[in-house]
XYZ file of C-alpha atoms in Angstrom:
283
model
C -11.873 -3.022 -25.035
C -11.044 -5.823 -22.567
C -9.767 -5.495 -18.981
C -6.179 -6.345 -19.843
C -6.095 -3.535 -22.400
C -7.601 -1.047 -19.950
C -5.106 -1.958 -17.347
C -2.283 -1.299 -19.739
C -3.821 2.151 -20.456
C -4.090 2.820 -16.712
C -0.477 1.944 -16.264
C 0.560 4.201 -19.122
C -1.528 7.067 -17.719
C 0.003 6.635 -14.264
C 3.526 6.915 -15.837
C 2.514 10.035 -17.741
C 1.033 11.793 -14.711
C 3.955 10.864 -12.527
C 6.528 12.196 -15.001
C 4.519 15.369 -15.512
C 4.317 16.292 -11.890
C 7.295 14.441 -10.400
C 5.110 12.377 -8.141
C 4.374 8.820 -7.217
C 0.731 7.645 -7.310
C -0.480 4.873 -4.999
C -2.736 2.854 -7.239
C -2.513 -0.473 -5.342
C -1.897 -2.638 -8.403
C -2.281 -5.833 -6.473
C -5.936 -4.979 -6.035
C -6.410 -3.450 -9.513
C -5.653 -6.814 -11.045
C -8.228 -8.668 -9.029
C -11.954 -8.614 -9.735
C -14.045 -6.859 -7.033
C -15.614 -10.144 -6.049
C -12.228 -11.607 -5.234
C -11.171 -8.618 -3.088
C -10.035 -6.392 -5.902
C -10.551 -2.656 -6.550
C -13.454 -1.158 -8.439
C -12.574 1.566 -10.871
C -13.974 3.963 -13.438
C -12.330 5.441 -16.486
C -12.999 8.191 -19.086
C -11.707 8.089 -22.619
C -11.475 11.133 -24.789
C -9.974 11.446 -28.244
C -9.218 7.690 -28.211
C -6.899 7.971 -25.214
C -7.505 7.262 -21.460
C -8.056 10.760 -20.043
C -9.212 9.985 -16.425
C -9.171 7.178 -13.869
C -10.597 6.727 -10.342
C -9.868 3.608 -8.194
C -11.873 2.647 -5.089
C -10.151 0.193 -2.793
C -12.131 -1.494 -0.025
C -9.748 -2.405 2.822
C -11.431 -3.746 5.917
C -14.057 -1.241 6.962
C -12.422 1.580 5.008
C -12.381 2.620 1.391
C -9.448 4.415 -0.133
C -9.870 6.556 -3.322
C -7.079 7.654 -5.673
C -7.288 8.938 -9.205
C -5.611 10.889 -12.017
C -6.377 12.902 -15.158
C -4.062 13.164 -18.105
C -2.105 16.434 -18.485
C -3.653 18.380 -21.306
C -7.146 17.113 -20.415
C -7.397 18.780 -17.028
C -9.797 21.537 -16.065
C -12.566 19.933 -18.086
C -14.412 18.452 -15.116
C -13.248 14.888 -15.958
C -12.290 13.965 -12.354
C -15.336 15.676 -10.874
C -17.548 13.504 -13.211
C -15.696 10.346 -12.158
C -16.128 11.223 -8.494
C -19.874 11.749 -8.927
C -20.153 8.385 -10.726
C -18.230 6.750 -7.881
C -20.807 7.793 -5.333
C -23.025 4.813 -6.110
C -20.067 2.421 -5.551
C -19.235 4.116 -2.260
C -22.884 3.913 -1.003
C -23.234 0.303 -2.097
C -20.240 -0.827 -0.027
C -21.522 0.789 3.175
C -17.999 1.593 4.384
C -17.376 3.294 7.700
C -14.454 5.471 6.685
C -13.778 7.005 3.285
C -10.240 8.106 2.662
C -8.933 10.137 -0.338
C -5.248 9.542 -0.980
C -2.985 11.871 -2.939
C 0.755 12.524 -3.295
C 1.659 15.341 -0.945
C 3.483 17.290 -3.650
C 0.705 17.051 -6.295
C -0.587 20.548 -6.980
C -3.449 19.229 -9.256
C -4.693 16.906 -6.439
C -4.506 19.734 -3.848
C -6.821 21.879 -6.084
C -9.538 19.199 -6.269
C -9.300 18.185 -2.621
C -10.025 21.819 -1.556
C -13.492 21.504 -3.146
C -14.560 18.623 -0.867
C -15.515 18.469 2.823
C -12.319 16.727 4.118
C -10.307 16.439 7.252
C -6.624 15.480 7.257
C -6.391 11.918 8.551
C -2.805 10.780 8.307
C 0.305 10.591 6.064
C 2.503 7.807 4.979
C 6.086 7.763 3.826
C 6.968 5.474 0.913
C 10.534 4.252 1.511
C 13.053 2.339 -0.502
C 16.155 0.441 0.639
C 19.187 2.334 -0.794
C 21.316 -0.395 -2.410
C 24.406 1.687 -1.849
C 23.762 1.840 1.903
C 25.101 -0.761 4.281
C 22.527 -1.535 7.010
C 23.806 -0.769 10.483
C 24.610 -4.105 12.099
C 23.607 -7.529 11.030
C 20.435 -9.531 11.618
C 22.054 -10.873 14.762
C 23.216 -7.478 16.008
C 20.604 -7.247 18.709
C 19.566 -8.924 22.026
C 17.519 -11.300 19.901
C 21.031 -12.819 19.099
C 20.210 -14.870 16.083
C 17.184 -16.409 17.574
C 14.836 -14.674 15.012
C 13.627 -16.879 12.137
C 11.331 -15.957 9.242
C 9.106 -18.653 7.759
C 6.006 -18.839 5.514
C 2.718 -18.722 7.520
C 0.705 -21.914 7.475
C -2.917 -22.096 6.455
C -3.986 -22.914 9.957
C -2.368 -19.651 11.291
C -5.010 -17.306 10.004
C -6.272 -16.514 13.478
C -2.718 -15.692 14.617
C -2.208 -13.324 11.669
C -5.537 -11.639 12.386
C -4.629 -11.247 16.072
C -1.232 -9.702 15.282
C -2.904 -7.209 12.867
C -5.460 -6.334 15.553
C -2.852 -5.504 18.167
C -0.316 -4.065 15.871
C -2.532 -1.716 13.879
C -5.535 -1.102 16.245
C -7.942 -2.905 13.932
C -11.148 -4.662 14.823
C -11.138 -8.408 14.543
C -13.766 -8.152 11.797
C -11.753 -5.749 9.688
C -8.549 -7.723 10.168
C -10.204 -10.987 9.155
C -11.790 -9.388 6.127
C -8.407 -7.990 5.111
C -6.716 -11.349 5.572
C -9.369 -13.051 3.337
C -8.820 -10.381 0.720
C -5.044 -10.913 0.778
C -5.389 -14.613 0.229
C -6.640 -13.796 -3.295
C -3.422 -12.085 -4.203
C -1.062 -14.452 -5.965
C 2.111 -12.347 -5.731
C 2.270 -12.157 -1.967
C 3.730 -14.075 0.950
C 2.496 -14.084 4.583
C 5.553 -14.378 6.798
C 5.626 -15.333 10.431
C 8.529 -13.912 12.534
C 9.616 -16.347 15.225
C 11.882 -15.897 18.266
C 13.097 -19.060 19.994
C 10.578 -21.094 18.049
C 7.585 -18.991 19.090
C 5.616 -16.552 16.950
C 6.682 -13.003 17.667
C 5.403 -11.005 14.723
C 4.448 -10.987 11.003
C 4.871 -9.258 7.744
C 3.466 -9.546 4.234
C 5.676 -9.405 1.133
C 4.352 -8.503 -2.306
C 6.734 -8.772 -5.275
C 6.389 -7.608 -8.890
C 8.816 -6.469 -11.598
C 11.747 -7.124 -9.210
C 10.382 -4.832 -6.535
C 9.295 -6.195 -3.163
C 7.000 -4.296 -0.817
C 6.828 -4.964 2.872
C 3.379 -4.568 4.346
C 1.652 -5.303 7.686
C 5.052 -5.478 9.504
C 4.441 -5.767 13.230
C 6.050 -7.346 16.332
C 4.079 -8.554 19.336
C 3.768 -5.588 21.757
C 5.101 -7.794 24.643
C 8.285 -8.569 22.707
C 9.226 -5.166 21.408
C 12.552 -3.595 22.211
C 14.509 -6.897 21.835
C 15.669 -6.243 18.314
C 13.208 -8.699 16.731
C 11.999 -6.171 14.150
C 15.485 -5.128 13.196
C 16.614 -8.720 12.717
C 13.522 -9.601 10.615
C 13.970 -6.433 8.496
C 17.661 -7.087 7.779
C 17.017 -10.790 7.011
C 14.314 -9.706 4.474
C 16.677 -7.144 2.846
C 19.382 -9.817 2.474
C 16.963 -12.320 0.958
C 15.642 -9.821 -1.537
C 19.150 -8.668 -2.448
C 19.992 -12.267 -3.329
C 16.937 -12.396 -5.481
C 17.934 -9.074 -7.167
C 14.803 -7.372 -5.953
C 14.456 -3.784 -4.676
C 12.959 -3.453 -1.203
C 10.157 -0.949 -0.382
C 7.839 -0.162 2.463
C 5.438 2.328 3.878
C 5.347 3.833 7.325
C 2.838 6.180 8.972
C 4.053 9.740 9.638
C 2.993 9.409 13.315
C 5.211 6.353 13.946
C 8.652 7.908 14.588
C 10.082 4.698 16.176
C 9.412 2.734 13.050
C 10.750 5.576 10.841
C 14.013 5.565 12.833
C 14.288 1.785 12.571
C 13.794 1.765 8.794
C 16.248 4.661 8.286
C 18.904 2.926 10.418
C 18.523 -0.171 8.168
C 19.234 1.826 5.011
C 15.767 2.900 3.927
C 15.306 6.390 2.444
C 12.172 8.452 1.994
C 11.044 8.742 -1.615
C 7.477 9.981 -1.437
C 4.829 11.156 0.969
C 1.165 10.274 0.570
C -1.526 12.263 2.378
C -4.872 10.736 3.417
C -7.970 12.914 3.940
C -11.130 11.618 5.599
C -14.333 12.507 3.793
C -16.813 14.127 6.228
C -19.564 15.054 3.817
């Protein structure tokens, strides 16, 4: 079986698991479709009775590795995921990562049962949010003290250092991790790196990834010295308007411990769909 056929099986298994538990799994499809050497994910699968029964994905992001997996309903309690987890240990050790995070939907009872068997500490949670097409964003892109001076444009190739610097300050990342993540993102064909300017000067950034008429906003940050001027709101509303014209849905993620960002997104018409919990492996 070739990789394309396996990816189709993984997608079908994801849909089956999500429907069965009423959850949303974060499988990072942008990374699944890339080879590990090009910044993609590494993954392991188990087939039983000629169907894909189990999957585990390992996603190296900067100095961290995230792990997410699933087992087909009807094939659970057979030790399938435990076996995949044990097989994954060689991949984890080979990558020499600093932090290992296991990610699971907060409402998944099956994930909770497995996670209890491991030495873990709760690390953080993220909300997955979607712009509600029936909601009208409060204000317009110009409805702030930025007063129409905010412009979004594609990042140039010679602005890699700027994007890395903004990630470092915006997300408390080391320069090494931010640079590694930027290099990884350059291998993703379906994404855009966007510079947010105010009065002609760089003021922030975001990354847009689009597939199947759904656009995700990642790495959205505004220079700390320029916050509170409405730059983020203007950039967000402009992005919503652009994606609406392209008939795309708009989605994003926000950390549970970032109430200011959560309030901004909600005021622009985003609603919470799912919550993902991240646990740090301490074994």
